[in-house]
Tab-separated table of C-alpha atoms in Angstrom:
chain	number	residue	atom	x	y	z
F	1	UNK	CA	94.525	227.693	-7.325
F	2	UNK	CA	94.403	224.844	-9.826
F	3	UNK	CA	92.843	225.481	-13.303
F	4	UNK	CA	89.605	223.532	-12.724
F	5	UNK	CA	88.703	226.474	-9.693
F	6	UNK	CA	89.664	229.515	-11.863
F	7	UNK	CA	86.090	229.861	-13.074
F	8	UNK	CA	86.058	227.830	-15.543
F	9	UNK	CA	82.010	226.447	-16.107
F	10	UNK	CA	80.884	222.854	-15.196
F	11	UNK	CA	78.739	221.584	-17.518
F	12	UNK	CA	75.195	219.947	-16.594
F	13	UNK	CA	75.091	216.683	-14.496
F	14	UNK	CA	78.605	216.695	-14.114
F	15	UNK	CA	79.454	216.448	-10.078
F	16	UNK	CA	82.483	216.283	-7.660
F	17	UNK	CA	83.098	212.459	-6.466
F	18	UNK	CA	80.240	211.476	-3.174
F	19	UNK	CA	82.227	212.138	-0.322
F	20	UNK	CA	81.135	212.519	3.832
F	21	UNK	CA	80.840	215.848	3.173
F	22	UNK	CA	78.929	215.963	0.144
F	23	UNK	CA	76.128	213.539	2.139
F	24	UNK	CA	75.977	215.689	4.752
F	25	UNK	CA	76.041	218.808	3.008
F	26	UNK	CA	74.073	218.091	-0.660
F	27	UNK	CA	74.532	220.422	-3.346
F	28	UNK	CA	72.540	220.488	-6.354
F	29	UNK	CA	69.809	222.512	-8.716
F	30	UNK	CA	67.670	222.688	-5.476
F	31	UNK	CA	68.131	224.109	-2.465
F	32	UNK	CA	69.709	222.101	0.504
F	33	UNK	CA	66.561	221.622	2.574
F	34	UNK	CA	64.890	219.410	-0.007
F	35	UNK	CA	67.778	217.199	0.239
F	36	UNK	CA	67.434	217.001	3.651
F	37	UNK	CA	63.459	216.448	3.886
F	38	UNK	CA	64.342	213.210	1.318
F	39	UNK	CA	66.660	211.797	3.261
F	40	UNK	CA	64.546	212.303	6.815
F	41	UNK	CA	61.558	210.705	4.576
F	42	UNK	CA	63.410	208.028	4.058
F	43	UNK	CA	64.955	207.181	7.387
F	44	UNK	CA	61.496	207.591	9.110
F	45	UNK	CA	60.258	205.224	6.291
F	46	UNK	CA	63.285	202.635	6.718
F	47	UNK	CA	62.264	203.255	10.501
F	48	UNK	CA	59.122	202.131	10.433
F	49	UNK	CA	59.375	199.296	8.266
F	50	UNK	CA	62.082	197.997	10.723
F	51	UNK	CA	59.999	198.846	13.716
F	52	UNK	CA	56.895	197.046	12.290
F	53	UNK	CA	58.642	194.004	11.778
F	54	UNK	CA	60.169	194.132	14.997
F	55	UNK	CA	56.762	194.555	16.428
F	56	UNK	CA	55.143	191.603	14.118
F	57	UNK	CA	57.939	188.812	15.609
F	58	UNK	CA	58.209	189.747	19.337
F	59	UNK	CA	53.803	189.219	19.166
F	60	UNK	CA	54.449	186.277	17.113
F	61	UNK	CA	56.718	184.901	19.536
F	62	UNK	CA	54.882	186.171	22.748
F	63	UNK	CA	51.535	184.687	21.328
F	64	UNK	CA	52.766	181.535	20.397
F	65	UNK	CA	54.440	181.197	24.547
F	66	UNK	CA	51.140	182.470	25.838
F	67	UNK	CA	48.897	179.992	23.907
F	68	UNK	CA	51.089	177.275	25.237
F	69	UNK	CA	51.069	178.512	28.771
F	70	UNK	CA	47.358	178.460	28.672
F	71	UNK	CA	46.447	175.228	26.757
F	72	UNK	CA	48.925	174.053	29.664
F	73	UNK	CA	47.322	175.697	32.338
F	74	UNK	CA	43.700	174.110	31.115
F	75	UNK	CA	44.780	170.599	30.710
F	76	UNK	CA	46.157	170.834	34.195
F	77	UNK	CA	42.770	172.312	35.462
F	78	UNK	CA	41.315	169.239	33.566
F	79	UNK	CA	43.489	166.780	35.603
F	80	UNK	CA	42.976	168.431	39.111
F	81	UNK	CA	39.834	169.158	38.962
F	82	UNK	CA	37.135	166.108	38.306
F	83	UNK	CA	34.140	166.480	35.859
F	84	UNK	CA	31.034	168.164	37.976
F	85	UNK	CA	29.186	164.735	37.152
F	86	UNK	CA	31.799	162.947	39.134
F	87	UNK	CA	31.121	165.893	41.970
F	88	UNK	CA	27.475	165.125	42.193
F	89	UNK	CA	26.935	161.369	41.001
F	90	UNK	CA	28.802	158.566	43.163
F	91	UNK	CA	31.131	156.581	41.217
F	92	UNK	CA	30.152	152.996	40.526
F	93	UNK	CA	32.726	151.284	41.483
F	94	UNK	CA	31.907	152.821	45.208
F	95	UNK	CA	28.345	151.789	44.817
F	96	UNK	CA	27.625	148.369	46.891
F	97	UNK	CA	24.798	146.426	44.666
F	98	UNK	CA	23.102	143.828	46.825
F	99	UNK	CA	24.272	140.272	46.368
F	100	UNK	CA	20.648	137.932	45.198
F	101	UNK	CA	21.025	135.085	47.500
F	102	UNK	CA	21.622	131.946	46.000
F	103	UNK	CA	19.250	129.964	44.274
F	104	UNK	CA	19.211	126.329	45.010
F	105	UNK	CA	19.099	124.029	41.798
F	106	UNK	CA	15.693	122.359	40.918
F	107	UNK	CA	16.306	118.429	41.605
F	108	UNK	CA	15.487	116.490	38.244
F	109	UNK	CA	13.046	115.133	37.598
F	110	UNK	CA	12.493	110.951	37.986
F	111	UNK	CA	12.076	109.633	34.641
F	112	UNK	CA	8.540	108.358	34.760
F	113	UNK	CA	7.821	104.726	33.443
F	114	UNK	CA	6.339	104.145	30.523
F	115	UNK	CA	2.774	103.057	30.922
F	116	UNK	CA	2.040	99.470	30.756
F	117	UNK	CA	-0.478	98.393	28.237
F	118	UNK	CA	-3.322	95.918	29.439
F	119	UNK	CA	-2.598	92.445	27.789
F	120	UNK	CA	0.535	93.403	26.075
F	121	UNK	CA	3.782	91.481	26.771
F	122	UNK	CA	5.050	92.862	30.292
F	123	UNK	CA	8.143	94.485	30.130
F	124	UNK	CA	11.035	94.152	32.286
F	125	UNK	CA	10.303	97.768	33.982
F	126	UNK	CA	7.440	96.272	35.476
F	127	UNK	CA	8.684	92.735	36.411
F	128	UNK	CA	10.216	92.368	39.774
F	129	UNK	CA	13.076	89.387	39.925
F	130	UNK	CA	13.696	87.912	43.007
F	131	UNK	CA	16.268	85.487	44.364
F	132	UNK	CA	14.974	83.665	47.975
F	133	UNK	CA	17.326	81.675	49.640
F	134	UNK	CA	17.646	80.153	53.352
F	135	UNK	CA	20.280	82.576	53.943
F	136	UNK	CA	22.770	79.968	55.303
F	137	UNK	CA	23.641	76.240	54.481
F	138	UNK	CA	26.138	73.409	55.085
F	139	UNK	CA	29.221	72.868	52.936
F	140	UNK	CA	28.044	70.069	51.069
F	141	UNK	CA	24.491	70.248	51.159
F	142	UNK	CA	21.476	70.651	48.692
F	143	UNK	CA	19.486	73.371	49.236
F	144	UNK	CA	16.530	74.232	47.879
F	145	UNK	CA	16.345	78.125	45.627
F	146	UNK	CA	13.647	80.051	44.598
F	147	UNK	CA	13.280	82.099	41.539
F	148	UNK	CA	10.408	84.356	41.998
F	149	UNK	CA	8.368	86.859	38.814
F	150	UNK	CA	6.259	89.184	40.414
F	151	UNK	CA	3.714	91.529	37.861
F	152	UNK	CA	4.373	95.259	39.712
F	153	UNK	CA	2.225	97.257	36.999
F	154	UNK	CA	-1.713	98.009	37.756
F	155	UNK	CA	-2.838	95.748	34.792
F	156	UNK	CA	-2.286	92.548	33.511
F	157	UNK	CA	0.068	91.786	31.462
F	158	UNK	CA	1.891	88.956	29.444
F	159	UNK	CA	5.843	86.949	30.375
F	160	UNK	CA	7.083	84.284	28.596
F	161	UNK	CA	8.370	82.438	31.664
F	162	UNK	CA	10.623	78.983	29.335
F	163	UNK	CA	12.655	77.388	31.682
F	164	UNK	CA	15.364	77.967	29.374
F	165	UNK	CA	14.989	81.612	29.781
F	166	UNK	CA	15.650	81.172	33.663
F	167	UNK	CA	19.102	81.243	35.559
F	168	UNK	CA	20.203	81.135	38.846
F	169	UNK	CA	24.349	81.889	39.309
F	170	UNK	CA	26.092	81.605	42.283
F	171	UNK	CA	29.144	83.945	42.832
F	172	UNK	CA	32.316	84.602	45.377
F	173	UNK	CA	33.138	87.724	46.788
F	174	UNK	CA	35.302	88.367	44.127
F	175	UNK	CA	32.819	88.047	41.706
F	176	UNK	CA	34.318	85.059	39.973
F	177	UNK	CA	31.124	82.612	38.788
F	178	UNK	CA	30.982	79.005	40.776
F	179	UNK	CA	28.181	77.732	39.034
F	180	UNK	CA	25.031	78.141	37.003
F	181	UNK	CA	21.789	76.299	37.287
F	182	UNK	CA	21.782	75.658	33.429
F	183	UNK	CA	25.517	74.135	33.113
F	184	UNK	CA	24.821	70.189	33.588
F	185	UNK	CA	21.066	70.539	33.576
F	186	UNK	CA	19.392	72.671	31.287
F	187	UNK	CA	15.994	72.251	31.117
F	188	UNK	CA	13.119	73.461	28.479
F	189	UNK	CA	9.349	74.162	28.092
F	190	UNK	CA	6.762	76.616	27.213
F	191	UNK	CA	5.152	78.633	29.660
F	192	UNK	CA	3.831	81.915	28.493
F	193	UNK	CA	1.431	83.146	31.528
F	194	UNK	CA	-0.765	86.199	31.959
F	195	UNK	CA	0.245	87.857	35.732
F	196	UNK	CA	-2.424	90.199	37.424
F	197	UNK	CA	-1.270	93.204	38.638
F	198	UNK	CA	0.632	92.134	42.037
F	199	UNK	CA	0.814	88.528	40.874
F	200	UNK	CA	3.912	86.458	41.691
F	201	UNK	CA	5.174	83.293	40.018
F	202	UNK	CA	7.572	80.978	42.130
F	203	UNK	CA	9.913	78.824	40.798
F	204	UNK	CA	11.584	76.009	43.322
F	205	UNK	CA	15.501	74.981	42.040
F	206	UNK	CA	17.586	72.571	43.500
F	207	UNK	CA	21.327	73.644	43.751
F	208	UNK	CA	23.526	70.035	44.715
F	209	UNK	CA	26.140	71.890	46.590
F	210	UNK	CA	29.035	71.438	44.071
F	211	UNK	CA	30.619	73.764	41.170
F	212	UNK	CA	29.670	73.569	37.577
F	213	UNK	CA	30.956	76.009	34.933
F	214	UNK	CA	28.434	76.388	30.578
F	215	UNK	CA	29.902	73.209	29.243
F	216	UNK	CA	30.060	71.001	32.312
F	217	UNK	CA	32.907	69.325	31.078
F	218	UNK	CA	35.549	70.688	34.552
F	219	UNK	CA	35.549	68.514	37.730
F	220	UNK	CA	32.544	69.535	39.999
F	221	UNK	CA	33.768	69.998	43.725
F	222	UNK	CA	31.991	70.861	46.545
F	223	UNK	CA	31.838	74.896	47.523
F	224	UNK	CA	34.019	74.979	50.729
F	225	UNK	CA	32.973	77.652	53.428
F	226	UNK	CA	32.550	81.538	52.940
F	227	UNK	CA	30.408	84.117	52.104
F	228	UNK	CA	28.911	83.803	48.294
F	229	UNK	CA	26.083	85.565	46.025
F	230	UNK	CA	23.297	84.275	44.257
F	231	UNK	CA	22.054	86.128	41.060
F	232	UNK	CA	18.785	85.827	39.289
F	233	UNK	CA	17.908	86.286	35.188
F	234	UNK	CA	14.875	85.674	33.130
F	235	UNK	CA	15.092	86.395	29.815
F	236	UNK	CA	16.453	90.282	29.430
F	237	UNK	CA	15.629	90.944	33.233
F	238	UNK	CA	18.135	90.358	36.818
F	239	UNK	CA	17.623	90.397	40.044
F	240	UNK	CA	19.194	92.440	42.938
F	241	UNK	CA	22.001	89.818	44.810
F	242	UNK	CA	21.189	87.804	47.462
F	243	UNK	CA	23.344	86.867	49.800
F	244	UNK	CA	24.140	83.149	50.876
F	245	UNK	CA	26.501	82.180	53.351
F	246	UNK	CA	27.853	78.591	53.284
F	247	UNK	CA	29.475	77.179	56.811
């Protein structure tokens, strides 16, 4: 037996090397069951701790896949299923609102006249200018025109009626001017007249048949055959056309 197991004393806190067997079987100052209630301590301890934590993840985990599942679940109710307002009330867009049948546009108005003042100047909205003519004459011929003022207001009024101020133009179909009763003959005077209401004033003009044009300086010819216009002006104011037709 070696030296060290011939009874020779170990001294205090001195031990044999850890080994398997010295885990499993402790030796020291206290008895071996104290050892062993340590060591069970701490497994159960180490145990739990390692349980718990276990524990804490897989709810962790499981609550985290359940709270998706449901949020899931409820915004999938939400789609399916439509609001209990949209049960009960009829959409809108379903709804058929009568059609208000159309309303026809007021006509406008006539401008109204102004109001003619007794004794003041008449004014060319309530002179009427008239061209009469025989309707149809010769080639060649002189027939006779009228110029004709009528006072269409219900109180007298004033015109300056100058010769000067009076015209008579005769026109083709295209519009082109043949001649004018003030060309080669111009006359002048001063006739300012007071017209009742409904008067008319009738002046006779000559027209010799041929064409004239302001200055009277081009050839005058004689207005062949065709259909032709004449055209009234006093002052400011025309007449409507009137037609003339020479054969």
């Amino acid at each position: 037996m070696p030296a060290r197991d011939r009874g020779v004393p170990r001294r205090r806190g001195q031990w044999p090397p850890t080994s398997v067997l010295s885990v499993l079987h402790p030796v020291g100052p206290l008895p071996a069951a104290v050892y062993w209630r340590r060591r069970l301590l701490v497994l159960v301890l180490l145990l739990a701790v390692l349980g718990g934590a276990g524990w804490l993840g897989v709810s962790l985990l499981g609550g985290s896949d359940g709270d998706a599942a449901a949020a899931e679940a409820t915004a999938t109710t939400t789609t399916a299923q439509p609001p209990a307002l949209d049960r009960v009330v009829p959409s809108l867009a379903s709804v058929r609102t009568p059609t208000p049948p159309p309303t026809e546009a007021p006509e406008p108005a006539e401008p109204s006249a102004p109001e003619q003042e007794a004794g003041a100047p008449c004014g060319d909205d309530v002179v009427a200018l008239e061209v009469r003519t025989p309707g149809s004459v010769p080639a060649g011929s002189q027939p006779v025109l009228e110029l004709v003022v009528t006072n269409t207001s219900d109180v007298p009024c004033t015109r300056v009626l100058d010769e000067e101020l009076q015209e008579i133009v005769l026109l083709d179909a295209a519009g082109t001017r043949l001649w004018g009763s003030n060309d080669c003959f111009p006359e002048q005077s001063d006739d300012t007249r007071t017209l009742a209401p409904g008067e008319q004033v009738v002046f006779p003009l000559t027209w010799g048949g041929l064409t004239s044009e302001p200055t009277c300086s081009a050839e005058r010819v004689p207005v062949g055959p065709g259909q032709y216009v004449l055209r009234a002006r006093l002052d400011t104011k025309t007449s409507p056309d009137a037609a003339l037709e020479v054969t």
